């Protein structure tokens, strides 16, 4: 894309707020966390930018859904941007908002743009448990059914498989078997990786949990670190119970200079790539990798010159270990590479869709201290579904680096094998394609859910009841992955298929 040099997009200011309190009266609602983060970003830029704001992207708020969030923040800040856009949902969405804002600035359509998000789920949950009504702005009622139920296959919904904590383990178990790891080796890799994420969180002033956890504290199931869904413990899953807001302010190089923002504080948006998996988890060709993630990583690597060591800092999205474990293999990074500058969604905290705005803010601050360097910002959304990566740098890109068309969707789709048909009925033998075991709060298994393949190649979903101890023991063996092993499928009394390991 050829743009005028003065329209080269730059990030000029970032702001973050982490508000950790158990006192409900002190709780801050998401809109005020965002307003505070935007004011902080303006202070960081050192120029009166908010009065000139012409574009505002707000990351979708889950903890307190407002009927008119953009209008509300405009009134809070006394601004009236010509363009304001709210959502849509997705852990990758802040990366997309920053990328799209950069393109609008490059095209000359925007002078000053903001991306912001905020969540107060810690206070909202605490208030709900205490039966307290928070005296905050008007909110929408809770959605009666999970949003994902609308686009997931009815078989998955019937098995209760519509939450991230149950669906990411399907990728974890399939991918580590494909890498030839035993479950014990895979869990050790996750625990070590997460321990390193926690080390970074421990030094991030905005992190929720500022403490280094050892691999054993993360990987071993205990009363304080219960099993959530095999093989993930509570410390291996994102922690959404946080109160956090973040904002990023962007302009063109010409505006930044006009406003006197020092050159050494400007961070450039070089370019990026995006692709998606089919939304329905059962509508995918396999679970051992994500073609969309692969293509995004390969493309971003090529943009950086073909070697991931060009990135002096990275943020590989980390709602569950399998996401950065897959990404680092595609990038060709060593197992001990530092894959976060923020601390990860388990330790820094997971303000639902907005982690990546915090990650961008942290990378901007770090790049200012490390002149001439590149950073990789990779966000992921839904259920290994949406992938978006961006290269940020403390030096200008080549003039044509930022491309209008950053989708690598068709290349990702070209790699897909045929997707097997899903059957709701089957009786007889089948093999395990992937699975998870879902646990009660006291650590006992509630049930397992197996994704299987019939001898004809069709895909099915089948349940293992908690009473099926032999099958559960096979599924949770640390020495041998059950992926590819045989079982018998029959129909249960509730109409859902049942799975039993073959003797
Ligand atoms: C694209 C994507 O990003 S997909 C990811 C989407 N996000 C998710 O799926 C979130 C997954 N995580 C969760 O839902 C929750 O963390 C759960 C259900 C696993 C645990 O939540 P709860 O049952 O409320 O936690 P529990 O009652 O065991 O413990 C409460 C305490 O642990 C904390 N806590 C809750 N979850 C976590 C966690 N994952 N890690 C660390 N601490 C946590 C709470 O803040 C609370 O702390 P406090 O005592 O200081 O107030």
XYZ file of C-alpha atoms and ligand atoms in Angstrom:
554
model
C 0.000 0.000 0.000
C 1.513 3.352 -1.008
C 0.625 6.075 1.440
C 1.969 9.575 2.007
C 4.944 9.503 4.428
C 3.130 11.845 6.855
C 0.305 9.278 7.066
C 2.636 6.533 8.298
C 0.646 5.179 11.289
C 2.220 5.405 14.729
C 1.103 4.530 18.236
C 1.686 7.661 20.300
C 0.144 6.919 23.681
C -0.886 3.964 25.832
C -2.697 3.692 29.144
C -3.572 0.860 31.522
C -5.477 0.577 34.784
C -5.638 -2.444 37.068
C -8.012 -1.955 39.960
C -7.738 -4.757 42.486
C -10.110 -4.361 45.379
C -12.508 -6.599 47.311
C -14.438 -3.535 48.484
C -17.618 -3.409 46.362
C -18.116 0.298 47.055
C -14.695 0.993 45.567
C -15.461 -1.019 42.398
C -15.039 0.859 39.115
C -17.348 0.063 36.195
C -15.806 -0.829 32.801
C -16.675 2.477 31.129
C -14.734 4.376 33.779
C -11.768 2.012 33.527
C -11.765 2.781 29.785
C -12.157 6.529 30.293
C -9.305 6.435 32.823
C -7.090 4.398 30.474
C -7.789 6.819 27.599
C -6.868 9.813 29.779
C -3.733 7.922 30.849
C -2.862 7.278 27.179
C -3.292 10.994 26.420
C -0.966 11.864 29.327
C 1.482 9.256 28.029
C 1.447 10.894 24.570
C 1.929 14.321 26.146
C -0.476 15.989 23.687
C -4.166 16.960 23.801
C -5.325 14.120 21.560
C -8.742 13.202 22.938
C -10.298 16.506 21.812
C -9.195 15.631 18.261
C -10.370 12.015 18.329
C -12.101 11.099 15.058
C -12.185 7.293 15.419
C -12.979 5.140 18.430
C -12.993 1.332 18.552
C -14.288 -0.198 21.741
C -13.575 -3.832 22.540
C -16.786 -5.699 23.347
C -17.532 -5.607 27.100
C -18.753 -8.853 28.670
C -18.853 -8.175 32.410
C -21.296 -5.239 32.200
C -22.904 -5.004 28.745
C -24.025 -1.419 28.153
C -26.908 -0.502 25.835
C -24.891 2.406 24.315
C -21.229 1.985 25.333
C -19.733 4.358 22.746
C -22.244 7.113 23.553
C -21.516 6.641 27.239
C -17.758 7.034 26.884
C -18.200 10.030 24.600
C -20.250 11.719 27.314
C -17.714 10.719 30.000
C -14.832 12.249 28.016
C -16.691 15.059 26.251
C -15.589 13.824 22.823
C -17.519 13.183 19.605
C -15.505 11.085 17.137
C -17.015 10.895 13.638
C -16.584 7.125 13.704
C -17.243 4.877 16.678
C -17.461 1.110 16.540
C -18.233 -1.389 19.292
C -17.083 -5.032 19.111
C -17.537 -7.630 17.729
C -16.355 -10.147 20.305
C -12.985 -11.928 20.127
C -9.667 -12.211 21.965
C -7.980 -11.166 18.729
C -10.221 -8.093 18.304
C -7.852 -5.479 19.840
C -5.172 -6.531 17.335
C -7.660 -6.158 14.484
C -8.804 -2.744 15.777
C -5.196 -1.487 15.930
C -4.439 -2.891 12.473
C -7.559 -1.362 10.913
C -6.960 1.999 12.646
C -3.424 1.986 11.203
C -4.839 1.404 7.706
C -7.383 4.226 8.055
C -4.602 6.590 9.188
C -2.398 5.449 6.281
C -5.251 6.131 3.823
C -5.667 9.612 5.257
C -9.152 8.863 6.607
C -8.292 9.425 10.276
C -6.074 11.862 12.198
C -6.420 10.584 15.757
C -7.719 7.099 16.563
C -8.295 5.255 19.835
C -8.753 1.606 20.737
C -9.987 0.872 24.237
C -11.511 -1.837 26.381
C -12.281 -2.539 30.008
C -13.786 -5.238 32.212
C -14.814 -5.344 35.890
C -15.734 -8.992 36.257
C -13.970 -9.388 39.611
C -16.257 -6.818 41.227
C -19.347 -7.908 39.260
C -18.951 -11.546 40.409
C -18.212 -10.533 43.998
C -21.323 -8.312 44.047
C -23.440 -11.069 42.564
C -22.220 -13.546 45.227
C -22.934 -10.990 47.980
C -26.378 -10.184 46.534
C -25.378 -6.535 46.113
C -26.705 -4.394 43.244
C -23.917 -2.225 41.911
C -24.959 1.434 41.437
C -23.408 1.595 37.981
C -24.667 2.776 34.586
C -27.640 1.031 32.966
C -26.788 -2.450 31.645
C -28.317 -5.055 29.380
C -29.726 -8.227 30.981
C -27.628 -11.418 30.908
C -27.960 -13.567 27.787
C -30.104 -16.606 28.714
C -28.138 -19.007 26.468
C -24.420 -19.115 25.688
C -23.677 -17.125 22.532
C -21.671 -20.014 21.069
C -24.716 -22.291 21.118
C -25.954 -20.378 18.061
C -23.082 -21.480 15.816
C -21.786 -24.734 17.297
C -23.115 -28.068 16.033
C -26.211 -29.194 17.953
C -24.373 -32.377 18.971
C -21.662 -30.317 20.726
C -24.298 -28.152 22.413
C -26.197 -31.256 23.578
C -22.965 -32.453 25.246
C -22.490 -29.068 26.954
C -19.381 -28.451 24.837
C -19.705 -24.703 24.287
C -17.229 -23.242 26.787
C -13.569 -22.437 26.033
C -12.439 -24.405 29.120
C -13.882 -27.589 27.562
C -12.999 -26.944 23.894
C -9.322 -25.910 24.044
C -8.381 -29.221 25.712
C -9.595 -30.945 22.519
C -6.711 -29.205 20.718
C -4.260 -29.794 23.570
C -4.817 -33.551 23.660
C -4.794 -33.998 19.874
C -1.759 -31.787 19.255
C 0.576 -33.218 21.868
C -0.237 -36.744 20.648
C 0.622 -35.589 17.101
C 3.933 -34.179 18.377
C 4.758 -37.612 19.814
C 4.671 -36.454 23.429
C 3.329 -38.494 26.301
C 0.655 -36.647 28.311
C 3.230 -36.327 31.122
C 5.714 -34.609 28.785
C 3.010 -32.326 27.396
C 1.832 -31.307 30.862
C 5.427 -30.621 31.900
C 5.893 -28.389 28.847
C 2.701 -26.469 29.684
C 3.633 -26.070 33.354
C 7.138 -24.821 32.538
C 5.824 -22.437 29.884
C 3.175 -21.088 32.263
C 5.747 -20.705 35.029
C 7.720 -18.462 32.655
C 4.565 -16.473 31.864
C 4.056 -15.994 35.620
C 7.669 -14.751 35.991
C 6.853 -11.972 33.526
C 3.550 -11.159 35.261
C 5.436 -10.888 38.549
C 7.370 -7.920 37.122
C 4.438 -6.252 35.311
C 2.980 -3.491 37.506
C -0.432 -3.964 35.853
C -0.657 -7.748 36.416
C -3.407 -9.248 38.580
C -1.216 -12.015 40.072
C 2.241 -10.562 40.642
C 3.863 -13.790 41.746
C 6.128 -16.389 40.143
C 4.519 -19.837 40.217
C 6.740 -22.918 39.937
C 5.907 -25.545 37.300
C 4.732 -27.818 40.140
C 2.385 -25.135 41.530
C 0.847 -24.830 38.068
C 0.815 -28.435 36.890
C -0.139 -30.355 40.043
C -3.826 -30.582 40.872
C -4.484 -29.599 44.503
C -7.379 -28.213 46.502
C -6.264 -24.676 45.495
C -5.430 -25.629 41.927
C -8.215 -27.957 40.930
C -8.471 -29.851 37.652
C -10.773 -27.934 35.308
C -10.735 -30.001 32.108
C -8.063 -32.577 31.315
C -5.187 -31.834 31.180
C -5.668 -28.250 32.398
C -5.638 -27.149 36.013
C -7.076 -23.840 37.220
C -3.677 -22.117 36.920
C -3.428 -23.243 33.299
C -6.647 -21.522 32.234
C -7.360 -17.823 31.691
C -8.419 -15.909 34.799
C -11.320 -13.632 33.791
C -11.946 -12.415 37.348
C -10.135 -9.089 37.047
C -10.885 -5.346 36.884
C -8.768 -3.833 34.115
C -8.871 -1.202 31.386
C -6.466 -0.293 28.588
C -6.220 2.165 25.699
C -4.029 2.840 22.680
C -3.900 6.199 20.841
C -2.693 6.421 17.246
C -2.000 9.157 14.701
C -0.065 9.630 11.479
C 3.620 10.575 11.668
C 2.806 14.105 10.423
C 0.244 14.721 13.200
C 2.611 13.301 15.835
C 5.350 15.706 14.699
C 2.903 18.620 14.476
C 1.907 17.949 18.106
C 5.543 17.759 19.199
C 5.473 14.111 20.306
C 9.144 13.054 20.524
C 10.266 10.663 17.751
C 11.674 8.192 20.287
C 8.186 7.627 21.716
C 6.626 6.651 18.383
C 5.925 2.985 17.667
C 5.258 1.943 14.093
C 2.708 -0.558 12.853
C 4.500 -2.543 10.165
C 1.817 -4.925 8.982
C 0.069 -8.105 9.889
C -1.983 -11.109 8.868
C -5.321 -12.652 9.761
C -7.226 -15.896 9.142
C -10.003 -17.926 10.760
C -10.973 -21.533 11.343
C -14.596 -22.528 10.684
C -16.600 -21.334 13.720
C -18.150 -24.719 14.480
C -15.590 -26.808 16.343
C -17.005 -30.017 14.805
C -16.752 -28.484 11.330
C -12.931 -28.599 11.259
C -10.716 -31.090 9.495
C -8.647 -31.988 12.586
C -7.525 -30.739 16.034
C -3.760 -31.270 15.965
C -3.063 -27.845 14.459
C -4.802 -24.723 13.200
C -4.222 -23.984 9.522
C -5.317 -20.400 10.130
C -2.769 -19.963 12.927
C -0.055 -21.621 10.829
C -0.632 -19.264 7.891
C -0.754 -16.184 10.111
C 2.508 -17.182 11.834
C 4.245 -18.071 8.559
C 3.170 -14.763 6.998
C 4.260 -12.652 9.944
C 7.570 -14.497 10.038
C 8.133 -13.682 6.359
C 7.320 -10.011 7.090
C 10.074 -10.019 9.714
C 12.630 -11.524 7.337
C 12.026 -15.241 7.906
C 13.605 -15.661 11.337
C 11.645 -15.322 14.590
C 14.795 -14.132 16.374
C 14.089 -10.800 14.594
C 11.387 -10.272 17.245
C 13.078 -9.010 20.365
C 9.768 -9.394 22.180
C 6.639 -11.407 21.575
C 3.136 -11.752 22.842
C 1.748 -15.131 21.827
C -1.866 -15.290 22.995
C -2.162 -17.543 25.999
C -5.724 -18.290 27.110
C -4.664 -21.967 27.340
C -1.155 -23.474 26.845
C -1.933 -25.165 23.520
C -2.237 -21.814 21.701
C 1.347 -20.558 22.248
C 2.688 -24.143 22.145
C 1.364 -24.499 18.583
C 2.447 -20.984 17.579
C 6.005 -21.338 18.835
C 6.490 -24.548 16.837
C 5.337 -22.825 13.647
C 7.601 -19.865 14.381
C 10.526 -22.235 14.986
C 11.140 -20.854 18.483
C 12.994 -22.870 21.123
C 10.949 -24.299 23.991
C 12.615 -21.891 26.424
C 11.952 -18.771 24.304
C 10.191 -15.934 26.148
C 6.768 -15.820 24.556
C 5.138 -13.035 26.543
C 5.913 -9.487 27.515
C 2.695 -9.160 29.514
C 2.414 -12.263 31.690
C -0.363 -14.278 30.063
C -4.096 -14.602 30.632
C -3.683 -16.825 33.709
C -1.363 -14.486 35.647
C -1.517 -11.008 34.138
C -5.258 -11.645 33.986
C -7.806 -12.151 31.246
C -10.049 -9.116 30.876
C -12.135 -11.193 28.440
C -11.714 -9.718 24.935
C -9.287 -7.029 26.041
C -6.016 -8.765 27.021
C -4.374 -7.781 23.741
C -4.943 -4.040 24.287
C -2.901 -4.439 27.483
C -0.334 -6.504 25.582
C -0.053 -3.758 22.941
C 0.371 -1.111 25.644
C 3.124 -3.117 27.343
C 4.926 -3.780 24.064
C 4.810 -0.086 23.157
C 6.454 0.839 26.453
C 9.072 -1.906 26.026
C 9.840 -0.976 22.395
C 10.428 2.637 23.405
C 13.239 1.349 25.622
C 14.652 -0.887 22.905
C 15.122 1.297 19.836
C 15.269 -0.261 16.397
C 13.583 -3.497 17.493
C 10.559 -5.522 16.342
C 7.771 -7.055 18.393
C 5.136 -9.641 17.471
C 1.612 -9.169 18.792
C -0.538 -12.266 18.199
C -4.136 -12.455 19.376
C -6.554 -15.324 19.107
C -10.301 -15.510 19.576
C -13.209 -17.858 20.254
C -12.127 -21.549 20.164
C -8.783 -21.524 18.265
C -11.003 -19.795 15.686
C -9.764 -16.282 14.935
C -6.081 -15.452 14.505
C -4.595 -11.996 13.983
C -0.965 -10.941 14.271
C 0.753 -7.611 13.902
C 4.372 -6.484 13.763
C 5.120 -3.395 15.862
C 8.514 -1.710 15.774
C 10.449 1.207 17.153
C 11.713 1.987 13.666
C 9.811 2.884 10.477
C 8.795 0.100 8.089
C 9.545 -0.065 4.377
C 7.103 2.304 2.593
C 4.913 -0.505 1.216
C 5.042 -2.790 4.294
C 1.485 -2.073 5.448
C -0.810 -3.946 3.054
C -4.540 -3.267 2.592
C -5.292 -6.943 2.142
C -3.869 -8.773 5.131
C -6.112 -11.836 4.990
C -4.385 -15.181 4.426
C -7.725 -16.993 4.565
C -7.649 -18.595 1.139
C -4.160 -20.030 1.728
C -5.316 -21.422 5.098
C -8.450 -22.923 3.527
C -6.366 -24.524 0.764
C -4.558 -26.605 3.406
C -7.713 -28.113 4.865
C -8.383 -31.791 4.409
C -12.025 -32.749 3.816
C -14.144 -32.210 6.926
C -15.816 -35.431 8.093
C -19.616 -35.515 8.385
C -20.949 -35.419 11.970
C -23.279 -38.235 12.985
C -25.578 -38.181 16.002
C -26.249 -41.944 15.773
C -23.696 -44.764 15.813
C -23.387 -48.161 17.445
C -20.204 -50.206 17.420
C -16.485 -49.538 17.201
C -14.847 -46.153 16.736
C -11.455 -44.504 17.440
C -10.608 -41.478 19.569
C -9.847 -38.338 17.565
C -9.607 -36.183 20.688
C -11.259 -35.827 24.103
C -11.350 -34.096 27.462
C -12.438 -34.965 30.997
C -14.511 -32.361 32.842
C -14.127 -32.091 36.636
C -16.301 -31.113 39.592
C -15.092 -28.423 42.014
C -14.006 -31.131 44.480
C -11.690 -32.713 41.910
C -13.885 -35.695 40.979
C -14.515 -36.271 37.277
C -17.987 -35.230 36.170
C -17.766 -36.841 32.714
C -15.488 -37.207 29.735
C -16.373 -36.170 26.213
C -14.790 -38.027 23.307
C -14.670 -36.862 19.696
C -14.497 -40.106 17.752
C -14.328 -41.427 14.230
C -16.474 -44.282 12.951
C -14.927 -46.965 10.714
C -16.531 -45.079 7.784
C -14.672 -41.880 8.803
C -17.649 -39.950 10.180
C -17.162 -37.833 13.333
C -19.184 -38.331 16.503
C -19.271 -37.017 20.043
C -19.784 -39.442 22.914
C -19.920 -39.161 26.679
C -18.138 -41.193 29.353
C -20.042 -41.205 32.643
C -18.119 -40.693 35.899
C -18.895 -44.317 36.855
C -16.831 -45.643 33.891
C -13.604 -45.725 35.879
C -11.635 -47.969 33.516
C -12.316 -45.740 30.511
C -11.529 -42.608 32.537
C -8.261 -44.197 33.696
C -7.305 -44.845 30.072
C -8.139 -41.256 29.105
C -6.076 -39.772 31.939
C -3.030 -42.028 31.649
C 0.121 -39.905 31.902
C 2.233 -42.470 30.095
C 0.216 -43.136 26.984
C -2.032 -40.878 24.942
C -5.399 -42.486 24.175
C -5.661 -40.641 20.841
C -6.252 -43.199 18.074
C -7.286 -45.969 20.478
C -10.488 -47.946 19.970
C -13.703 -47.953 21.888
C -17.323 -49.044 21.624
C -20.123 -46.561 21.089
C -23.695 -47.111 22.227
C -26.720 -44.950 22.943
C -27.292 -43.718 26.510
C -30.663 -43.286 28.252
C -30.581 -39.518 27.585
C -30.184 -40.083 23.822
C -26.502 -39.022 23.832
C -23.867 -41.482 22.626
C -21.704 -43.242 25.220
C -18.029 -44.228 24.859
C -16.378 -47.261 26.462
C -12.695 -48.104 25.998
C -12.141 -51.434 24.230
C -10.671 -54.039 26.540
C -10.065 -16.607 23.239
C -10.043 -16.756 24.714
O -9.461 -15.945 25.394
S -10.770 -18.089 25.381
C -10.652 -17.857 27.132
C -11.932 -17.359 27.691
N -11.856 -17.355 29.132
C -12.148 -18.445 29.847
O -12.492 -19.477 29.340
C -11.989 -18.300 31.349
C -11.631 -19.613 31.977
N -11.569 -19.513 33.431
C -12.657 -19.556 34.236
O -13.781 -19.610 33.767
C -12.421 -19.494 35.747
O -11.090 -19.126 35.959
C -12.684 -20.875 36.435
C -14.134 -21.290 36.199
C -11.751 -21.903 35.881
C -12.426 -20.697 37.926
O -13.236 -19.667 38.410
P -13.978 -19.782 39.853
O -14.702 -21.088 39.925
O -14.773 -18.547 40.019
O -12.752 -19.758 40.811
P -12.671 -20.372 42.286
O -14.011 -20.247 42.989
O -12.054 -21.720 42.223
O -11.593 -19.456 42.977
C -11.866 -18.128 43.240
C -10.563 -17.389 43.430
O -9.625 -17.796 42.427
C -9.385 -16.745 41.504
N -9.376 -17.355 40.167
C -10.408 -17.726 39.390
N -9.957 -18.255 38.244
C -8.617 -18.234 38.317
C -7.600 -18.649 37.428
N -7.895 -19.193 36.241
N -6.329 -18.485 37.820
C -6.022 -17.919 38.997
N -6.948 -17.495 39.874
C -8.227 -17.657 39.523
C -10.524 -15.782 41.730
O -10.194 -14.483 41.361
C -10.752 -15.901 43.205
O -9.715 -15.214 43.856
P -9.929 -14.457 45.284
O -10.178 -15.559 46.272
O -8.655 -13.723 45.483
O -11.102 -13.561 45.146
